[in-house]
Coordinates of C-alpha atoms in Angstrom, one line a residue:
X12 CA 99.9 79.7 -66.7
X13 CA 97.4 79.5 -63.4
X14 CA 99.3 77.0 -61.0
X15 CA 96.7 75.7 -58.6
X16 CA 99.1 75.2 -56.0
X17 CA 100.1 78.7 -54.9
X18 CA 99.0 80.6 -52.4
X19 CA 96.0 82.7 -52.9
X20 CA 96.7 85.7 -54.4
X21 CA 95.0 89.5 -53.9
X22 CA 91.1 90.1 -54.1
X23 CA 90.2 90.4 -57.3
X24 CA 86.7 92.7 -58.1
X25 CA 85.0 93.6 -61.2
X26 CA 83.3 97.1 -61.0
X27 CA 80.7 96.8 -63.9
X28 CA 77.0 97.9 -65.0
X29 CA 76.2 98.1 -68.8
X30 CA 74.5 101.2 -68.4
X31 CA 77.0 104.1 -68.8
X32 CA 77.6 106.9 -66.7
X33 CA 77.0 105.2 -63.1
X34 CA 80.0 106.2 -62.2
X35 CA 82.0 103.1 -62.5
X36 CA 85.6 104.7 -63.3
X37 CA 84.9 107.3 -61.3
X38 CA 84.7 104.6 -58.3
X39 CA 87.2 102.2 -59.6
X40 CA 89.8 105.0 -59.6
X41 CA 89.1 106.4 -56.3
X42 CA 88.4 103.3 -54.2
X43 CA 91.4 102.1 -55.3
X44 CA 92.9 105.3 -54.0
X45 CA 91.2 104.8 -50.8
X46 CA 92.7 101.5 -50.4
X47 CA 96.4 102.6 -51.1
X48 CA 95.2 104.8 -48.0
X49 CA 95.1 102.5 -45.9
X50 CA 98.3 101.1 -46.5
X51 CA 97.3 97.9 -49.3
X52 CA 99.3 97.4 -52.8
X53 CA 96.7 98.2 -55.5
X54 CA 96.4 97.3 -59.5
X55 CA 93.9 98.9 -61.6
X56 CA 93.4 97.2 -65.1
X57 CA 91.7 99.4 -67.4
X58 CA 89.3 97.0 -69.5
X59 CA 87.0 99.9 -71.1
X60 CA 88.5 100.9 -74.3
X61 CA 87.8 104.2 -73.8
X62 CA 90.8 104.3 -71.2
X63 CA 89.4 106.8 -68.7
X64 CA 90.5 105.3 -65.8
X65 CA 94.4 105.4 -67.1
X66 CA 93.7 108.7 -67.9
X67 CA 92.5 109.8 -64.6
X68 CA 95.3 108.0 -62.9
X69 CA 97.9 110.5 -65.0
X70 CA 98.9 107.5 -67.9
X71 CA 99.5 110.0 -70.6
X72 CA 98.6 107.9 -74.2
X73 CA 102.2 108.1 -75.1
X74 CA 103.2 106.1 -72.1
X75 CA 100.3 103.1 -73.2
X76 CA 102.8 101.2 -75.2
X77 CA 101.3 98.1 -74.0
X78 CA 98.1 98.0 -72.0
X79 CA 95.4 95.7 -71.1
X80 CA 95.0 93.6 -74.4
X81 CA 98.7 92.9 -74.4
X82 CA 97.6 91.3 -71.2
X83 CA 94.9 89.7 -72.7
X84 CA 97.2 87.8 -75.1
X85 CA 100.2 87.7 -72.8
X86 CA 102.2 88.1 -75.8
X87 CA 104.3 90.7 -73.9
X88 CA 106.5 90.7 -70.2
X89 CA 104.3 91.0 -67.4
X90 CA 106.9 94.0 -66.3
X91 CA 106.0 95.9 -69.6
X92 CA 101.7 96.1 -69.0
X93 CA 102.2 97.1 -65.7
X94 CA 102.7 100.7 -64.7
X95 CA 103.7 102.7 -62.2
X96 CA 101.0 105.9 -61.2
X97 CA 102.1 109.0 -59.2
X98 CA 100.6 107.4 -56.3
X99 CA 102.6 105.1 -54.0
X100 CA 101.1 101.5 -54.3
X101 CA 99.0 101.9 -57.0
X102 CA 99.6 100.1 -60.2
X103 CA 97.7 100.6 -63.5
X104 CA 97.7 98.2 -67.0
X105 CA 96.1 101.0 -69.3
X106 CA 93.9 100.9 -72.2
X107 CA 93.4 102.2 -75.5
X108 CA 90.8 102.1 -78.4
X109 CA 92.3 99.1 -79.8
X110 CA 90.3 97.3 -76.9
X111 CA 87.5 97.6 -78.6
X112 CA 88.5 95.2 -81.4
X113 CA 88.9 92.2 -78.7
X114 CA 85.9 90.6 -79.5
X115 CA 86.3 90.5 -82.2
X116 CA 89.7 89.4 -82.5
X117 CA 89.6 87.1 -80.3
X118 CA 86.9 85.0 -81.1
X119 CA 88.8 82.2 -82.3
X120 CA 90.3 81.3 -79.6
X121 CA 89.4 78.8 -77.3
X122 CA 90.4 80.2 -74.4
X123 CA 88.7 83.4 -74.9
X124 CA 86.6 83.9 -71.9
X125 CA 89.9 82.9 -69.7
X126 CA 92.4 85.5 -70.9
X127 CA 92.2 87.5 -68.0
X128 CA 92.0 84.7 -65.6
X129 CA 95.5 83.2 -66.3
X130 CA 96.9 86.4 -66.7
X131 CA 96.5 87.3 -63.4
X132 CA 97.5 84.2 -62.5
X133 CA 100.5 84.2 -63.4
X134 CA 104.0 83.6 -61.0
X135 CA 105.1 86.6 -62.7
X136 CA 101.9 88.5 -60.7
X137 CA 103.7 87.7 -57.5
X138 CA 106.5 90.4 -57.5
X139 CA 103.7 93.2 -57.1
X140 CA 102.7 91.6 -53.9
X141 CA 99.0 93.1 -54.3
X142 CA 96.1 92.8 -52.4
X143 CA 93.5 94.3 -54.8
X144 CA 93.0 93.9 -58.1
X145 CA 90.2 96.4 -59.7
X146 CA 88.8 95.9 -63.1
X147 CA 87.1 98.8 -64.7
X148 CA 84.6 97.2 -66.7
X149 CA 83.3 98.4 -70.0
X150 CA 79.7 99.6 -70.3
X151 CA 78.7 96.6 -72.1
X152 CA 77.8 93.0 -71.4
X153 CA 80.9 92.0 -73.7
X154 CA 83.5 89.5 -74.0
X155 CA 86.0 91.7 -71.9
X156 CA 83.2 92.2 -69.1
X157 CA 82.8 88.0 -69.4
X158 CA 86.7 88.1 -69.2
X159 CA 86.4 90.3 -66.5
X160 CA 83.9 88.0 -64.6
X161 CA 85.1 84.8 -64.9
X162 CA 89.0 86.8 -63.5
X163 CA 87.4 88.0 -60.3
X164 CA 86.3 87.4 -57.1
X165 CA 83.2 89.5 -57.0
X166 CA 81.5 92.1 -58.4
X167 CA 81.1 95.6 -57.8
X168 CA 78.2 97.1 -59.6
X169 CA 77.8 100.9 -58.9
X170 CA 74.2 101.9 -59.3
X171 CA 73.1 105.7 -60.1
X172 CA 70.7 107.3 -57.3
X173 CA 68.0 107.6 -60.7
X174 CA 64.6 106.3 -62.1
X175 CA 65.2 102.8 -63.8
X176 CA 68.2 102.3 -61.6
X177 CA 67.0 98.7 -60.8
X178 CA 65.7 98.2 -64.1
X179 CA 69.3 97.6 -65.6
X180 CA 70.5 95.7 -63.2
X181 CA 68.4 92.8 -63.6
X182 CA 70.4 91.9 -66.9
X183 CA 73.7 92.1 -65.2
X184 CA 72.2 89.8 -62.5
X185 CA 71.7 87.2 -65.2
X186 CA 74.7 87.7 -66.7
X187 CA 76.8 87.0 -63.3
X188 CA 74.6 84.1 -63.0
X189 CA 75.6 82.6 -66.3
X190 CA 79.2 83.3 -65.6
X191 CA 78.6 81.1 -62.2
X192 CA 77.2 78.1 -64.6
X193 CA 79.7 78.3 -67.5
X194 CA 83.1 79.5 -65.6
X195 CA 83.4 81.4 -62.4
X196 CA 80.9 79.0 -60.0
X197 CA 82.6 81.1 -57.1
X198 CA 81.7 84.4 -58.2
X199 CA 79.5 86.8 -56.0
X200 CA 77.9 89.8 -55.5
X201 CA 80.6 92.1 -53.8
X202 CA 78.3 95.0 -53.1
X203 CA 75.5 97.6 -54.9
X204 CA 77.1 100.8 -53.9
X205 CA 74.6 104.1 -54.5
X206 CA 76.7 107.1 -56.9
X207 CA 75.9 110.6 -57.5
X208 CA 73.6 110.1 -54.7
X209 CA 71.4 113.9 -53.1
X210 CA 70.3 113.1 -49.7
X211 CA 67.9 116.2 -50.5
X212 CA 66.5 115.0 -53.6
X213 CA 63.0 112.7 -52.7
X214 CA 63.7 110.9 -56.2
X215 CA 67.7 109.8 -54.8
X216 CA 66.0 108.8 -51.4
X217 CA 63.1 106.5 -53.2
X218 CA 65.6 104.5 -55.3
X219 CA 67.9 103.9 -52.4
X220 CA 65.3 102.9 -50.5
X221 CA 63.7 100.4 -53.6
X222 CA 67.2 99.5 -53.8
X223 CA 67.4 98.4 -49.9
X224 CA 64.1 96.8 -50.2
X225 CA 64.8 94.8 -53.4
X226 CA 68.6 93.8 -52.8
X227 CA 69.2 94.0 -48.9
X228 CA 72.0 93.6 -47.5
X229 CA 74.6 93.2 -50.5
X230 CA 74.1 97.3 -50.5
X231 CA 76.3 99.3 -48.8
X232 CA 76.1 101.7 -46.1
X233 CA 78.3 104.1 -47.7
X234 CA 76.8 106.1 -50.5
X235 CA 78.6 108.4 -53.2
X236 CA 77.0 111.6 -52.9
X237 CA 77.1 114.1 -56.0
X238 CA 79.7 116.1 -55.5
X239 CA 81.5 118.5 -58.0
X240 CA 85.3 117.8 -56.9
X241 CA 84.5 114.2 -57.9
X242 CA 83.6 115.5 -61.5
X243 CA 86.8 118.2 -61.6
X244 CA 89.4 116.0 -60.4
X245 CA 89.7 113.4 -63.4
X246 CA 90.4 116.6 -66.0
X247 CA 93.5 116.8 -63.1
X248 CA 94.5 113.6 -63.6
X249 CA 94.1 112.2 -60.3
X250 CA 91.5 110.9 -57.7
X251 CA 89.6 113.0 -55.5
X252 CA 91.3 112.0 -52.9
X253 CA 94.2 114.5 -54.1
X254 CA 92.4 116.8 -55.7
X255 CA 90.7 117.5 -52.6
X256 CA 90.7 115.0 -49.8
X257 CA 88.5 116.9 -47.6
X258 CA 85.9 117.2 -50.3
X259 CA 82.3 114.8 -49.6
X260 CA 82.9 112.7 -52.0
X261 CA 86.8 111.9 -51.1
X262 CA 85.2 110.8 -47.3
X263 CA 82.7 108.9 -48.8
X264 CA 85.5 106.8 -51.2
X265 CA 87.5 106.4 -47.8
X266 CA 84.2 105.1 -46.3
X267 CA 83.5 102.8 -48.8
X268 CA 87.5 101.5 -48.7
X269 CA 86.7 100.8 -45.0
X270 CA 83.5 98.9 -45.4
X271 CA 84.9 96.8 -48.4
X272 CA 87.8 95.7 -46.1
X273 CA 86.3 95.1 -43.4
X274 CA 83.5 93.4 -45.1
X275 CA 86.4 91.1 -47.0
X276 CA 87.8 90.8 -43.3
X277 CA 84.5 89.0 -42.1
X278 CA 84.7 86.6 -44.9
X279 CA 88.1 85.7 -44.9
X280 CA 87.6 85.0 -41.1

């Protein structure tokens, strides 16, 4: 159970958009890379039921014995969801297809939107000493992205360099402001953060800019620039940051990493 007497815990962010292929995974996986980098204790949960992020972390689908939804109902030992990667400091729960049955499932209880949330509460959370927890959100506006919400901190929400970018974000706006009303009254806007982003394509430049113009501040300097290492390195099982750390997009990640902290260090101040 949550015990609102310990000390806080690690930053907990949502990376979510319900439009697919924004790169979401792709940034969950290799920010939290970047922030092992710089010497901070990492968990990725894997909340999509597709499981790409375990997969491009190296969790083979023989090793998911217990993943995120096992976490969901805490029916199992906290020690037994969370695994080890091949990276020092990084921790994974994985996912399988059987996600995708949560809402289902789990519609009867009355707790439902706080699974996550007192999971990751737990004492039990404290042995990992972590100061980062990333959720790979699904690429819907479901019960596990609600779940997902109401857990965190903030919210990531990469945002594709394309026409109707904006467009689709408008719905996740209101659906982080209905989490603030109905559970999560401290959650915010962590960032907009520009993927597969050509600084020599006029239509990447435009949206950036409407994106600037429209959003401000909550968008970060860094953008992810389309790069083809970034694409390779998940069918190598592992973030571009070993695949090829001196590719463009593993110095934009480490960029980002940097910005993130050092924004998180201005608000904690």
């Amino acid at each position: 159970m949550s015990d609102p007497t310990r000390p806080q815990g690690p930053k907990i962010i949502s990376i979510a958009n319900q439009k697919g292929g924004v790169g979401k995974t792709t940034t969950t996986i290799n920010l939290a890379a970047a922030l092992v980098e710089l010497g901070l204790r990492v968990l990725v949960v894997d909340l999509d039921p597709q499981g790409n992020a375990s997969t491009g972390l190296g969790i083979d689908m023989e090793d998911r014995v217990h993943t995120t939804y096992d976490l969901l109902l805490g029916e199992v030992d906290l020690k037994n969801v969370v695994l080890a990667t091949d990276f020092e400091n990084l921790l994974i729960v994985s996912a399988t297809v059987d996600l995708s049955s949560a809402d289902i499932e789990l519609i009867s209880n009355e707790k439902r939107s706080f699974l996550l949330h007192d999971a990751l509460r737990q004492t039990a959370m404290d042995v990992y000493a972590l100061d980062y927890i990333l959720i790979d959100c699904p690429p819907s506006l479901n019960l596990l992205t609600v779940n997902a919400m109401i857990a965190s901190h903030s919210v990531l929400v990469p945002l594709q360099s394309e026409f109707f970018a904006l467009e689709g974000l408008s719905q996740l706006m209101l659906t982080i402001r209905e989490v603030r009303q109905t559970g999560n009254p401290g959650l915010r806007i962590e960032g907009v953060v520009m993927t597969m982003h050509d600084g020599r394509n006029n239509l990447s430049q435009q949206v950036e800019q409407d994106a600037r113009d429209n959003l401000g501040d909550i968008v970060f300097k860094t953008r992810i620039p389309r790069n083809v290492r970034v694409s390779e390195a998940p069918s190598f099982a592992m973030p571009v940051l070993s695949y090829d750390e001196t590719s463009k997009g593993a110095v934009a990640y480490r960029q980002l990493a940097e910005e993130l902290v050092e924004n998180n260090a201005v608000v904690r101040a």
